[in-house]
Amino acid sequence: MRRRPYLLLEVVVALGLVALCALPLLRPLFAATRHELKIASALHLQLRADQAFAEVRQQLYNNDIAWTALRKGRPYTGNLPDLGFTFKISEQTKFRKHTNTGETGATYRLLNITVTSGDQSFTYELFAERIYPSVAA
Amino acid sequence: MKLLEALVALILTAGLLTLLLGSYLRATQTHNLAGQELWPAIEEHALHQRLTQLITNTSATDPHVSCDGQTLTFIFHNDVDDDPQFSAEVVGHLALDSHNRVVLTTWPSPHRWDVPNLPTRHETLTHASTLTFSFFEREEGWFDSWQRDELPTLIKIKVGDFNQTYALPNANKPVRYRK
């Protein structure tokens, strides 16, 4: 009995099925690549965010940002163009220390400093104090 | 199967294999490029973590930091170590060696171990062609060298393209405003 030969169509379908089975093998490779790029980007961003916070901290140490600009409910915002970040300083809490005579000796503010690049934000905390002249002297 | 059909099938197979292997090759190349991007990022992150650990543990009770701009000598708290001489406060020395390696050399603090021939440890942090330091003191600004008996507020460390600023323990004091 003579066997029926394979049709070209059948061969093409078989090859197509093989291709369909092989393509998922590439998916983990693409996923791993995406994941690696994401990690590299996150690590870079974390380093830049730390540097951005150091810049803001330096501005605060130099009193480049006025004490009166750090009010509660009115966040101070600024730019760090070299690092590609914006920053926001908001007051988290405030308390006063009084002298023995009842005068305000110092005011303390706990500041939240948020540095933002794109949709990624990092928040740091820093204390600021304002010493009144009679106490500072 | 006719010869023509066999030829067409072979051509289709060859085309399909080319497509699949080409995709695999491209995916592998992209993966390698991602790896090349990732590895320096991991190295920088590890360096940043180590420097953060060192600088934030700088001793506030024995505030010794000296720097000529190229090398930094400081006393830091090394936590717990198998060797008692390397536990707690030790002296650290950060410098670039002749093989372009950023090396941290540590030895026991002479204040705690008054013995001759103190042992040393060497730790390679990374490879770089340049290493510079600068120091920030509040109300004074930046300095390229530091020879005082007090800690600066911030230290900026540049290792090649890596540039980070670290806060020393006394930076935890509040930012001060005077009326």
PDB file of C-alpha atoms in Angstrom:
ATOM      1  CA  MET A   1       0.000   0.000   0.000  1.00  0.00           C
ATOM      2  CA  ARG A   2       1.397   3.369  -1.014  1.00  0.00           C
ATOM      3  CA  ARG A   3       1.595   5.993   1.831  1.00  0.00           C
ATOM      4  CA  ARG A   4       0.177   9.452   1.204  1.00  0.00           C
ATOM      5  CA  PRO A   5       2.978  12.046   1.031  1.00  0.00           C
ATOM      6  CA  TYR A   6       3.027  15.026   3.461  1.00  0.00           C
ATOM      7  CA  LEU A   7       1.465  18.134   2.012  1.00  0.00           C
ATOM      8  CA  LEU A   8       3.404  21.399   2.024  1.00  0.00           C
ATOM      9  CA  LEU A   9       0.617  22.914   4.074  1.00  0.00           C
ATOM     10  CA  GLU A  10       1.120  20.300   6.761  1.00  0.00           C
ATOM     11  CA  VAL A  11       4.831  21.000   6.892  1.00  0.00           C
ATOM     12  CA  VAL A  12       4.183  24.740   7.214  1.00  0.00           C
ATOM     13  CA  VAL A  13       1.699  24.178  10.026  1.00  0.00           C
ATOM     14  CA  ALA A  14       4.176  21.920  11.823  1.00  0.00           C
ATOM     15  CA  LEU A  15       6.909  24.572  11.539  1.00  0.00           C
ATOM     16  CA  GLY A  16       4.526  27.221  12.819  1.00  0.00           C
ATOM     17  CA  LEU A  17       3.763  25.089  15.865  1.00  0.00           C
ATOM     18  CA  VAL A  18       7.466  24.579  16.523  1.00  0.00           C
ATOM     19  CA  ALA A  19       7.943  28.357  16.351  1.00  0.00           C
ATOM     20  CA  LEU A  20       5.071  28.942  18.747  1.00  0.00           C
ATOM     21  CA  CYS A  21       6.638  26.493  21.192  1.00  0.00           C
ATOM     22  CA  ALA A  22      10.084  28.086  20.860  1.00  0.00           C
ATOM     23  CA  LEU A  23       9.014  31.702  21.369  1.00  0.00           C
ATOM     24  CA  PRO A  24       8.123  31.298  25.071  1.00  0.00           C
ATOM     25  CA  LEU A  25      11.709  30.172  25.631  1.00  0.00           C
ATOM     26  CA  LEU A  26      12.797  33.742  24.880  1.00  0.00           C
ATOM     27  CA  ARG A  27      10.408  35.289  27.372  1.00  0.00           C
ATOM     28  CA  PRO A  28      12.483  34.599  30.509  1.00  0.00           C
ATOM     29  CA  LEU A  29      15.483  36.172  28.817  1.00  0.00           C
ATOM     30  CA  PHE A  30      13.535  39.329  28.001  1.00  0.00           C
ATOM     31  CA  ALA A  31      12.055  39.384  31.502  1.00  0.00           C
ATOM     32  CA  ALA A  32      15.519  39.007  33.082  1.00  0.00           C
ATOM     33  CA  THR A  33      16.855  41.826  30.915  1.00  0.00           C
ATOM     34  CA  ARG A  34      13.961  44.113  31.853  1.00  0.00           C
ATOM     35  CA  HIS A  35      14.498  43.253  35.516  1.00  0.00           C
ATOM     36  CA  GLU A  36      18.245  43.960  35.366  1.00  0.00           C
ATOM     37  CA  LEU A  37      17.685  47.332  33.707  1.00  0.00           C
ATOM     38  CA  LYS A  38      15.088  48.167  36.338  1.00  0.00           C
ATOM     39  CA  ILE A  39      17.486  47.289  39.170  1.00  0.00           C
ATOM     40  CA  ALA A  40      20.323  49.298  37.604  1.00  0.00           C
ATOM     41  CA  SER A  41      18.017  52.284  37.200  1.00  0.00           C
ATOM     42  CA  ALA A  42      16.776  51.989  40.817  1.00  0.00           C
ATOM     43  CA  LEU A  43      20.340  51.813  42.163  1.00  0.00           C
ATOM     44  CA  HIS A  44      21.398  54.872  40.162  1.00  0.00           C
ATOM     45  CA  LEU A  45      18.329  56.753  41.325  1.00  0.00           C
ATOM     46  CA  GLN A  46      18.976  55.904  44.981  1.00  0.00           C
ATOM     47  CA  LEU A  47      22.535  57.240  44.734  1.00  0.00           C
ATOM     48  CA  ARG A  48      21.360  60.430  43.053  1.00  0.00           C
ATOM     49  CA  ALA A  49      18.601  60.855  45.645  1.00  0.00           C
ATOM     50  CA  ASP A  50      21.139  60.587  48.481  1.00  0.00           C
ATOM     51  CA  GLN A  51      23.275  63.181  46.735  1.00  0.00           C
ATOM     52  CA  ALA A  52      20.225  65.415  46.237  1.00  0.00           C
ATOM     53  CA  PHE A  53      19.444  65.177  49.951  1.00  0.00           C
ATOM     54  CA  ALA A  54      23.064  66.096  50.747  1.00  0.00           C
ATOM     55  CA  GLU A  55      22.683  69.201  48.534  1.00  0.00           C
ATOM     56  CA  VAL A  56      19.492  70.239  50.322  1.00  0.00           C
ATOM     57  CA  ARG A  57      21.107  69.562  53.694  1.00  0.00           C
ATOM     58  CA  GLN A  58      24.004  71.795  52.701  1.00  0.00           C
ATOM     59  CA  GLN A  59      21.596  74.587  51.690  1.00  0.00           C
ATOM     60  CA  LEU A  60      19.932  74.300  55.085  1.00  0.00           C
ATOM     61  CA  TYR A  61      23.266  74.339  56.943  1.00  0.00           C
ATOM     62  CA  ASN A  62      24.195  77.487  55.046  1.00  0.00           C
ATOM     63  CA  ASN A  63      20.784  78.978  55.940  1.00  0.00           C
ATOM     64  CA  ASP A  64      20.203  79.548  52.215  1.00  0.00           C
ATOM     65  CA  ILE A  65      16.611  78.522  52.890  1.00  0.00           C
ATOM     66  CA  ALA A  66      15.085  80.946  55.363  1.00  0.00           C
ATOM     67  CA  TRP A  67      13.616  79.711  58.636  1.00  0.00           C
ATOM     68  CA  THR A  68      10.362  81.515  57.820  1.00  0.00           C
ATOM     69  CA  ALA A  69      10.095  79.499  54.594  1.00  0.00           C
ATOM     70  CA  LEU A  70       9.776  76.272  56.592  1.00  0.00           C
ATOM     71  CA  ARG A  71       6.254  76.766  57.881  1.00  0.00           C
ATOM     72  CA  LYS A  72       3.794  73.989  58.464  1.00  0.00           C
ATOM     73  CA  GLY A  73       1.240  73.593  55.695  1.00  0.00           C
ATOM     74  CA  ARG A  74       3.383  75.610  53.295  1.00  0.00           C
ATOM     75  CA  PRO A  75       6.056  73.305  51.926  1.00  0.00           C
ATOM     76  CA  TYR A  76       9.151  74.949  50.511  1.00  0.00           C
ATOM     77  CA  THR A  77       9.973  73.670  47.044  1.00  0.00           C
ATOM     78  CA  GLY A  78      13.130  73.949  45.005  1.00  0.00           C
ATOM     79  CA  ASN A  79      15.079  72.501  42.094  1.00  0.00           C
ATOM     80  CA  LEU A  80      18.355  70.684  41.802  1.00  0.00           C
ATOM     81  CA  PRO A  81      18.817  70.855  38.016  1.00  0.00           C
ATOM     82  CA  ASP A  82      22.308  69.302  38.031  1.00  0.00           C
ATOM     83  CA  LEU A  83      20.942  66.144  39.616  1.00  0.00           C
ATOM     84  CA  GLY A  84      17.562  66.201  37.873  1.00  0.00           C
ATOM     85  CA  PHE A  85      15.638  66.381  41.135  1.00  0.00           C
ATOM     86  CA  THR A  86      13.072  68.671  42.695  1.00  0.00           C
ATOM     87  CA  PHE A  87      12.739  68.867  46.443  1.00  0.00           C
ATOM     88  CA  LYS A  88      10.077  69.765  48.963  1.00  0.00           C
ATOM     89  CA  ILE A  89      10.680  70.620  52.591  1.00  0.00           C
ATOM     90  CA  SER A  90       7.697  70.371  54.866  1.00  0.00           C
ATOM     91  CA  GLU A  91       7.411  70.730  58.605  1.00  0.00           C
ATOM     92  CA  GLN A  92       6.394  67.514  60.311  1.00  0.00           C
ATOM     93  CA  THR A  93       6.235  68.881  63.831  1.00  0.00           C
ATOM     94  CA  LYS A  94       7.390  71.869  65.838  1.00  0.00           C
ATOM     95  CA  PHE A  95       8.037  72.460  69.507  1.00  0.00           C
ATOM     96  CA  ARG A  96       9.456  75.243  71.641  1.00  0.00           C
ATOM     97  CA  LYS A  97      11.851  75.240  74.522  1.00  0.00           C
ATOM     98  CA  HIS A  98      11.335  77.966  77.070  1.00  0.00           C
ATOM     99  CA  THR A  99      13.872  79.599  79.341  1.00  0.00           C
ATOM    100  CA  ASN A 100      13.543  79.756  83.117  1.00  0.00           C
ATOM    101  CA  THR A 101      12.024  83.180  82.747  1.00  0.00           C
ATOM    102  CA  GLY A 102       9.353  81.838  80.462  1.00  0.00           C
ATOM    103  CA  GLU A 103      10.730  83.327  77.236  1.00  0.00           C
ATOM    104  CA  THR A 104      11.087  81.223  74.146  1.00  0.00           C
ATOM    105  CA  GLY A 105      14.680  79.992  74.114  1.00  0.00           C
ATOM    106  CA  ALA A 106      14.636  77.902  70.981  1.00  0.00           C
ATOM    107  CA  THR A 107      12.217  76.536  68.443  1.00  0.00           C
ATOM    108  CA  TYR A 108      12.745  73.112  66.877  1.00  0.00           C
ATOM    109  CA  ARG A 109      11.287  71.818  63.657  1.00  0.00           C
ATOM    110  CA  LEU A 110      11.388  68.264  62.412  1.00  0.00           C
ATOM    111  CA  LEU A 111      11.543  68.582  58.646  1.00  0.00           C
ATOM    112  CA  ASN A 112      10.525  66.103  56.013  1.00  0.00           C
ATOM    113  CA  ILE A 113      12.671  66.508  52.936  1.00  0.00           C
ATOM    114  CA  THR A 114      11.289  64.814  49.855  1.00  0.00           C
ATOM    115  CA  VAL A 115      13.424  64.642  46.731  1.00  0.00           C
ATOM    116  CA  THR A 116      11.640  63.693  43.533  1.00  0.00           C
ATOM    117  CA  SER A 117      12.767  62.604  40.095  1.00  0.00           C
ATOM    118  CA  GLY A 118       9.994  61.684  37.673  1.00  0.00           C
ATOM    119  CA  ASP A 119       7.505  59.625  39.623  1.00  0.00           C
ATOM    120  CA  GLN A 120      10.062  58.416  42.180  1.00  0.00           C
ATOM    121  CA  SER A 121      10.260  60.125  45.563  1.00  0.00           C
ATOM    122  CA  PHE A 122      12.563  59.649  48.543  1.00  0.00           C
ATOM    123  CA  THR A 123      11.889  61.153  51.947  1.00  0.00           C
ATOM    124  CA  TYR A 124      14.483  62.062  54.583  1.00  0.00           C
ATOM    125  CA  GLU A 125      14.194  63.737  57.967  1.00  0.00           C
ATOM    126  CA  LEU A 126      16.249  66.522  59.488  1.00  0.00           C
ATOM    127  CA  PHE A 127      15.984  68.651  62.623  1.00  0.00           C
ATOM    128  CA  ALA A 128      16.284  72.408  62.487  1.00  0.00           C
ATOM    129  CA  GLU A 129      16.512  74.748  65.445  1.00  0.00           C
ATOM    130  CA  ARG A 130      16.226  78.455  65.838  1.00  0.00           C
ATOM    131  CA  ILE A 131      18.111  79.844  68.768  1.00  0.00           C
ATOM    132  CA  TYR A 132      17.014  83.176  70.135  1.00  0.00           C
ATOM    133  CA  PRO A 133      19.793  85.737  70.719  1.00  0.00           C
ATOM    134  CA  SER A 134      19.641  85.850  74.492  1.00  0.00           C
ATOM    135  CA  VAL A 135      20.074  82.075  74.636  1.00  0.00           C
ATOM    136  CA  ALA A 136      22.611  81.804  71.816  1.00  0.00           C
ATOM    137  CA  ALA A 137      24.802  84.384  73.535  1.00  0.00           C
TER     138      ALA A 137
ATOM    139  CA  MET B   1       6.618  14.463  -1.473  1.00  0.00           C
ATOM    140  CA  LYS B   2       7.798  16.147  -4.589  1.00  0.00           C
ATOM    141  CA  LEU B   3      11.239  17.673  -4.838  1.00  0.00           C
ATOM    142  CA  LEU B   4       9.736  21.148  -5.143  1.00  0.00           C
ATOM    143  CA  GLU B   5       7.769  20.702  -1.939  1.00  0.00           C
ATOM    144  CA  ALA B   6      10.832  19.447  -0.125  1.00  0.00           C
ATOM    145  CA  LEU B   7      12.797  22.500  -1.273  1.00  0.00           C
ATOM    146  CA  VAL B   8      10.060  24.903  -0.223  1.00  0.00           C
ATOM    147  CA  ALA B   9       9.848  23.181   3.175  1.00  0.00           C
ATOM    148  CA  LEU B  10      13.607  23.463   3.609  1.00  0.00           C
ATOM    149  CA  ILE B  11      13.557  27.162   2.733  1.00  0.00           C
ATOM    150  CA  LEU B  12      10.736  27.745   5.210  1.00  0.00           C
ATOM    151  CA  THR B  13      12.613  25.820   7.889  1.00  0.00           C
ATOM    152  CA  ALA B  14      15.747  27.835   7.229  1.00  0.00           C
ATOM    153  CA  GLY B  15      13.747  31.081   7.420  1.00  0.00           C
ATOM    154  CA  LEU B  16      12.115  30.038  10.653  1.00  0.00           C
ATOM    155  CA  LEU B  17      15.392  28.974  12.244  1.00  0.00           C
ATOM    156  CA  THR B  18      17.004  32.263  11.168  1.00  0.00           C
ATOM    157  CA  LEU B  19      14.138  34.180  12.740  1.00  0.00           C
ATOM    158  CA  LEU B  20      14.276  32.214  15.988  1.00  0.00           C
ATOM    159  CA  LEU B  21      18.040  32.218  16.361  1.00  0.00           C
ATOM    160  CA  GLY B  22      18.192  35.893  15.338  1.00  0.00           C
ATOM    161  CA  SER B  23      15.688  36.762  18.049  1.00  0.00           C
ATOM    162  CA  TYR B  24      17.635  34.710  20.555  1.00  0.00           C
ATOM    163  CA  LEU B  25      20.881  36.397  19.551  1.00  0.00           C
ATOM    164  CA  ARG B  26      19.316  39.853  19.886  1.00  0.00           C
ATOM    165  CA  ALA B  27      17.822  38.965  23.246  1.00  0.00           C
ATOM    166  CA  THR B  28      21.187  37.677  24.469  1.00  0.00           C
ATOM    167  CA  GLN B  29      22.978  40.806  23.254  1.00  0.00           C
ATOM    168  CA  THR B  30      20.436  43.031  25.018  1.00  0.00           C
ATOM    169  CA  HIS B  31      20.796  40.907  28.128  1.00  0.00           C
ATOM    170  CA  ASN B  32      24.574  41.315  28.046  1.00  0.00           C
ATOM    171  CA  LEU B  33      24.221  45.076  27.621  1.00  0.00           C
ATOM    172  CA  ALA B  34      21.878  45.151  30.597  1.00  0.00           C
ATOM    173  CA  GLY B  35      24.461  43.180  32.558  1.00  0.00           C
ATOM    174  CA  GLN B  36      27.121  45.734  31.640  1.00  0.00           C
ATOM    175  CA  GLU B  37      24.794  48.456  32.932  1.00  0.00           C
ATOM    176  CA  LEU B  38      23.916  46.547  36.069  1.00  0.00           C
ATOM    177  CA  TRP B  39      27.383  45.556  37.207  1.00  0.00           C
ATOM    178  CA  PRO B  40      28.793  49.111  37.612  1.00  0.00           C
ATOM    179  CA  ALA B  41      25.550  50.117  39.331  1.00  0.00           C
ATOM    180  CA  ILE B  42      25.935  47.268  41.826  1.00  0.00           C
ATOM    181  CA  GLU B  43      29.604  48.146  42.338  1.00  0.00           C
ATOM    182  CA  GLU B  44      28.752  51.804  42.966  1.00  0.00           C
ATOM    183  CA  HIS B  45      25.969  50.842  45.322  1.00  0.00           C
ATOM    184  CA  ALA B  46      28.254  48.507  47.275  1.00  0.00           C
ATOM    185  CA  LEU B  47      30.882  51.254  47.494  1.00  0.00           C
ATOM    186  CA  HIS B  48      28.229  53.740  48.652  1.00  0.00           C
ATOM    187  CA  GLN B  49      26.987  51.322  51.318  1.00  0.00           C
ATOM    188  CA  ARG B  50      30.501  50.659  52.602  1.00  0.00           C
ATOM    189  CA  LEU B  51      31.452  54.346  52.677  1.00  0.00           C
ATOM    190  CA  THR B  52      28.174  55.212  54.407  1.00  0.00           C
ATOM    191  CA  GLN B  53      28.894  52.546  57.009  1.00  0.00           C
ATOM    192  CA  LEU B  54      32.434  53.844  57.542  1.00  0.00           C
ATOM    193  CA  ILE B  55      31.692  57.553  57.647  1.00  0.00           C
ATOM    194  CA  THR B  56      28.530  57.390  59.756  1.00  0.00           C
ATOM    195  CA  ASN B  57      30.449  55.233  62.266  1.00  0.00           C
ATOM    196  CA  THR B  58      33.254  57.769  62.558  1.00  0.00           C
ATOM    197  CA  SER B  59      34.057  58.099  66.214  1.00  0.00           C
ATOM    198  CA  ALA B  60      32.477  61.129  67.832  1.00  0.00           C
ATOM    199  CA  THR B  61      34.217  60.416  71.152  1.00  0.00           C
ATOM    200  CA  ASP B  62      37.660  60.328  69.545  1.00  0.00           C
ATOM    201  CA  PRO B  63      37.116  62.764  66.688  1.00  0.00           C
ATOM    202  CA  HIS B  64      40.143  62.296  64.534  1.00  0.00           C
ATOM    203  CA  VAL B  65      39.856  63.060  60.825  1.00  0.00           C
ATOM    204  CA  SER B  66      42.859  64.154  58.854  1.00  0.00           C
ATOM    205  CA  CYS B  67      43.179  64.556  55.129  1.00  0.00           C
ATOM    206  CA  ASP B  68      45.615  66.096  52.718  1.00  0.00           C
ATOM    207  CA  GLY B  69      43.032  66.025  49.934  1.00  0.00           C
ATOM    208  CA  GLN B  70      44.174  62.639  48.557  1.00  0.00           C
ATOM    209  CA  THR B  71      44.136  60.328  51.567  1.00  0.00           C
ATOM    210  CA  LEU B  72      41.834  60.239  54.540  1.00  0.00           C
ATOM    211  CA  THR B  73      42.699  58.969  57.997  1.00  0.00           C
ATOM    212  CA  PHE B  74      39.931  58.628  60.552  1.00  0.00           C
ATOM    213  CA  ILE B  75      38.854  56.632  63.589  1.00  0.00           C
ATOM    214  CA  PHE B  76      35.644  54.681  63.196  1.00  0.00           C
ATOM    215  CA  HIS B  77      33.665  52.090  65.092  1.00  0.00           C
ATOM    216  CA  ASN B  78      34.164  48.690  63.448  1.00  0.00           C
ATOM    217  CA  ASP B  79      31.444  46.932  65.435  1.00  0.00           C
ATOM    218  CA  VAL B  80      32.232  43.412  66.610  1.00  0.00           C
ATOM    219  CA  ASP B  81      35.105  41.484  65.059  1.00  0.00           C
ATOM    220  CA  ASP B  82      36.603  38.041  65.721  1.00  0.00           C
ATOM    221  CA  ASP B  83      39.868  39.765  66.510  1.00  0.00           C
ATOM    222  CA  PRO B  84      39.485  41.984  69.620  1.00  0.00           C
ATOM    223  CA  GLN B  85      42.070  44.374  68.254  1.00  0.00           C
ATOM    224  CA  PHE B  86      39.797  45.081  65.293  1.00  0.00           C
ATOM    225  CA  SER B  87      36.624  45.382  67.353  1.00  0.00           C
ATOM    226  CA  ALA B  88      35.119  48.720  68.317  1.00  0.00           C
ATOM    227  CA  GLU B  89      37.241  51.753  67.435  1.00  0.00           C
ATOM    228  CA  VAL B  90      39.923  51.274  64.820  1.00  0.00           C
ATOM    229  CA  VAL B  91      41.937  53.599  62.636  1.00  0.00           C
ATOM    230  CA  GLY B  92      40.987  53.675  58.954  1.00  0.00           C
ATOM    231  CA  HIS B  93      43.018  55.023  56.084  1.00  0.00           C
ATOM    232  CA  LEU B  94      41.472  55.504  52.640  1.00  0.00           C
ATOM    233  CA  ALA B  95      43.858  55.964  49.756  1.00  0.00           C
ATOM    234  CA  LEU B  96      44.491  55.191  46.113  1.00  0.00           C
ATOM    235  CA  ASP B  97      47.343  52.743  45.605  1.00  0.00           C
ATOM    236  CA  SER B  98      49.733  52.456  42.677  1.00  0.00           C
ATOM    237  CA  HIS B  99      47.461  49.852  41.023  1.00  0.00           C
ATOM    238  CA  ASN B 100      44.520  52.302  40.912  1.00  0.00           C
ATOM    239  CA  ARG B 101      42.738  50.549  43.733  1.00  0.00           C
ATOM    240  CA  VAL B 102      40.877  52.431  46.433  1.00  0.00           C
ATOM    241  CA  VAL B 103      42.149  50.639  49.512  1.00  0.00           C
ATOM    242  CA  LEU B 104      40.893  50.904  53.057  1.00  0.00           C
ATOM    243  CA  THR B 105      43.656  50.037  55.485  1.00  0.00           C
ATOM    244  CA  THR B 106      42.619  49.497  59.093  1.00  0.00           C
ATOM    245  CA  TRP B 107      44.658  48.918  62.208  1.00  0.00           C
ATOM    246  CA  PRO B 108      43.820  48.852  65.916  1.00  0.00           C
ATOM    247  CA  SER B 109      43.499  52.191  67.625  1.00  0.00           C
ATOM    248  CA  PRO B 110      46.823  53.054  69.342  1.00  0.00           C
ATOM    249  CA  HIS B 111      44.749  54.710  72.086  1.00  0.00           C
ATOM    250  CA  ARG B 112      43.365  51.300  73.039  1.00  0.00           C
ATOM    251  CA  TRP B 113      46.264  49.003  72.137  1.00  0.00           C
ATOM    252  CA  ASP B 114      49.583  50.292  73.334  1.00  0.00           C
ATOM    253  CA  VAL B 115      51.628  47.464  71.829  1.00  0.00           C
ATOM    254  CA  PRO B 116      54.323  47.485  69.151  1.00  0.00           C
ATOM    255  CA  ASN B 117      53.755  46.136  65.639  1.00  0.00           C
ATOM    256  CA  LEU B 118      50.020  46.542  65.367  1.00  0.00           C
ATOM    257  CA  PRO B 119      48.509  44.356  62.629  1.00  0.00           C
ATOM    258  CA  THR B 120      46.891  45.909  59.555  1.00  0.00           C
ATOM    259  CA  ARG B 121      44.098  44.858  57.248  1.00  0.00           C
ATOM    260  CA  HIS B 122      43.643  45.873  53.651  1.00  0.00           C
ATOM    261  CA  GLU B 123      40.316  46.006  51.870  1.00  0.00           C
ATOM    262  CA  THR B 124      39.964  46.963  48.231  1.00  0.00           C
ATOM    263  CA  LEU B 125      36.780  48.992  47.848  1.00  0.00           C
ATOM    264  CA  THR B 126      36.900  49.607  44.109  1.00  0.00           C
ATOM    265  CA  HIS B 127      39.130  50.499  41.192  1.00  0.00           C
ATOM    266  CA  ALA B 128      39.477  54.135  40.128  1.00  0.00           C
ATOM    267  CA  SER B 129      42.002  56.539  38.679  1.00  0.00           C
ATOM    268  CA  THR B 130      41.247  59.433  41.046  1.00  0.00           C
ATOM    269  CA  LEU B 131      40.258  59.818  44.673  1.00  0.00           C
ATOM    270  CA  THR B 132      39.630  63.199  46.271  1.00  0.00           C
ATOM    271  CA  PHE B 133      37.984  64.420  49.442  1.00  0.00           C
ATOM    272  CA  SER B 134      36.487  67.709  50.518  1.00  0.00           C
ATOM    273  CA  PHE B 135      35.004  68.737  53.833  1.00  0.00           C
ATOM    274  CA  PHE B 136      32.080  70.927  54.765  1.00  0.00           C
ATOM    275  CA  GLU B 137      31.731  72.773  58.022  1.00  0.00           C
ATOM    276  CA  ARG B 138      28.547  74.647  58.761  1.00  0.00           C
ATOM    277  CA  GLU B 139      28.890  78.434  58.594  1.00  0.00           C
ATOM    278  CA  GLU B 140      32.373  78.005  57.046  1.00  0.00           C
ATOM    279  CA  GLY B 141      31.927  76.206  53.730  1.00  0.00           C
ATOM    280  CA  TRP B 142      34.022  73.621  51.889  1.00  0.00           C
ATOM    281  CA  PHE B 143      37.694  72.762  52.479  1.00  0.00           C
ATOM    282  CA  ASP B 144      40.032  70.585  50.421  1.00  0.00           C
ATOM    283  CA  SER B 145      41.935  69.333  53.440  1.00  0.00           C
ATOM    284  CA  TRP B 146      41.142  68.815  57.100  1.00  0.00           C
ATOM    285  CA  GLN B 147      43.514  68.860  60.070  1.00  0.00           C
ATOM    286  CA  ARG B 148      41.387  69.690  63.091  1.00  0.00           C
ATOM    287  CA  ASP B 149      40.564  67.957  66.331  1.00  0.00           C
ATOM    288  CA  GLU B 150      36.867  68.018  65.482  1.00  0.00           C
ATOM    289  CA  LEU B 151      34.788  66.305  62.862  1.00  0.00           C
ATOM    290  CA  PRO B 152      33.566  68.154  59.808  1.00  0.00           C
ATOM    291  CA  THR B 153      29.832  68.105  59.153  1.00  0.00           C
ATOM    292  CA  LEU B 154      29.956  66.555  55.685  1.00  0.00           C
ATOM    293  CA  ILE B 155      32.569  64.754  53.619  1.00  0.00           C
ATOM    294  CA  LYS B 156      32.415  64.710  49.849  1.00  0.00           C
ATOM    295  CA  ILE B 157      34.186  61.719  48.332  1.00  0.00           C
ATOM    296  CA  LYS B 158      34.919  61.559  44.615  1.00  0.00           C
ATOM    297  CA  VAL B 159      36.081  58.191  43.335  1.00  0.00           C
ATOM    298  CA  GLY B 160      36.434  58.520  39.569  1.00  0.00           C
ATOM    299  CA  ASP B 161      32.935  59.427  38.331  1.00  0.00           C
ATOM    300  CA  PHE B 162      31.400  58.422  41.634  1.00  0.00           C
ATOM    301  CA  ASN B 163      30.600  61.506  43.694  1.00  0.00           C
ATOM    302  CA  GLN B 164      28.792  61.305  47.010  1.00  0.00           C
ATOM    303  CA  THR B 165      28.457  63.376  50.140  1.00  0.00           C
ATOM    304  CA  TYR B 166      28.314  61.714  53.546  1.00  0.00           C
ATOM    305  CA  ALA B 167      27.164  63.091  56.862  1.00  0.00           C
ATOM    306  CA  LEU B 168      29.306  62.507  59.907  1.00  0.00           C
ATOM    307  CA  PRO B 169      27.777  61.700  63.291  1.00  0.00           C
ATOM    308  CA  ASN B 170      27.842  65.327  64.405  1.00  0.00           C
ATOM    309  CA  ALA B 171      25.729  66.208  61.358  1.00  0.00           C
ATOM    310  CA  ASN B 172      22.835  64.770  63.349  1.00  0.00           C
ATOM    311  CA  LYS B 173      22.858  67.957  65.363  1.00  0.00           C
ATOM    312  CA  PRO B 174      20.041  70.222  64.215  1.00  0.00           C
ATOM    313  CA  VAL B 175      20.437  72.701  61.428  1.00  0.00           C
ATOM    314  CA  ARG B 176      20.958  75.923  63.332  1.00  0.00           C
ATOM    315  CA  TYR B 177      19.312  79.258  62.616  1.00  0.00           C
ATOM    316  CA  ARG B 178      20.169  82.325  64.623  1.00  0.00           C
ATOM    317  CA  LYS B 179      17.684  85.141  64.740  1.00  0.00           C
TER     318      LYS B 179
END
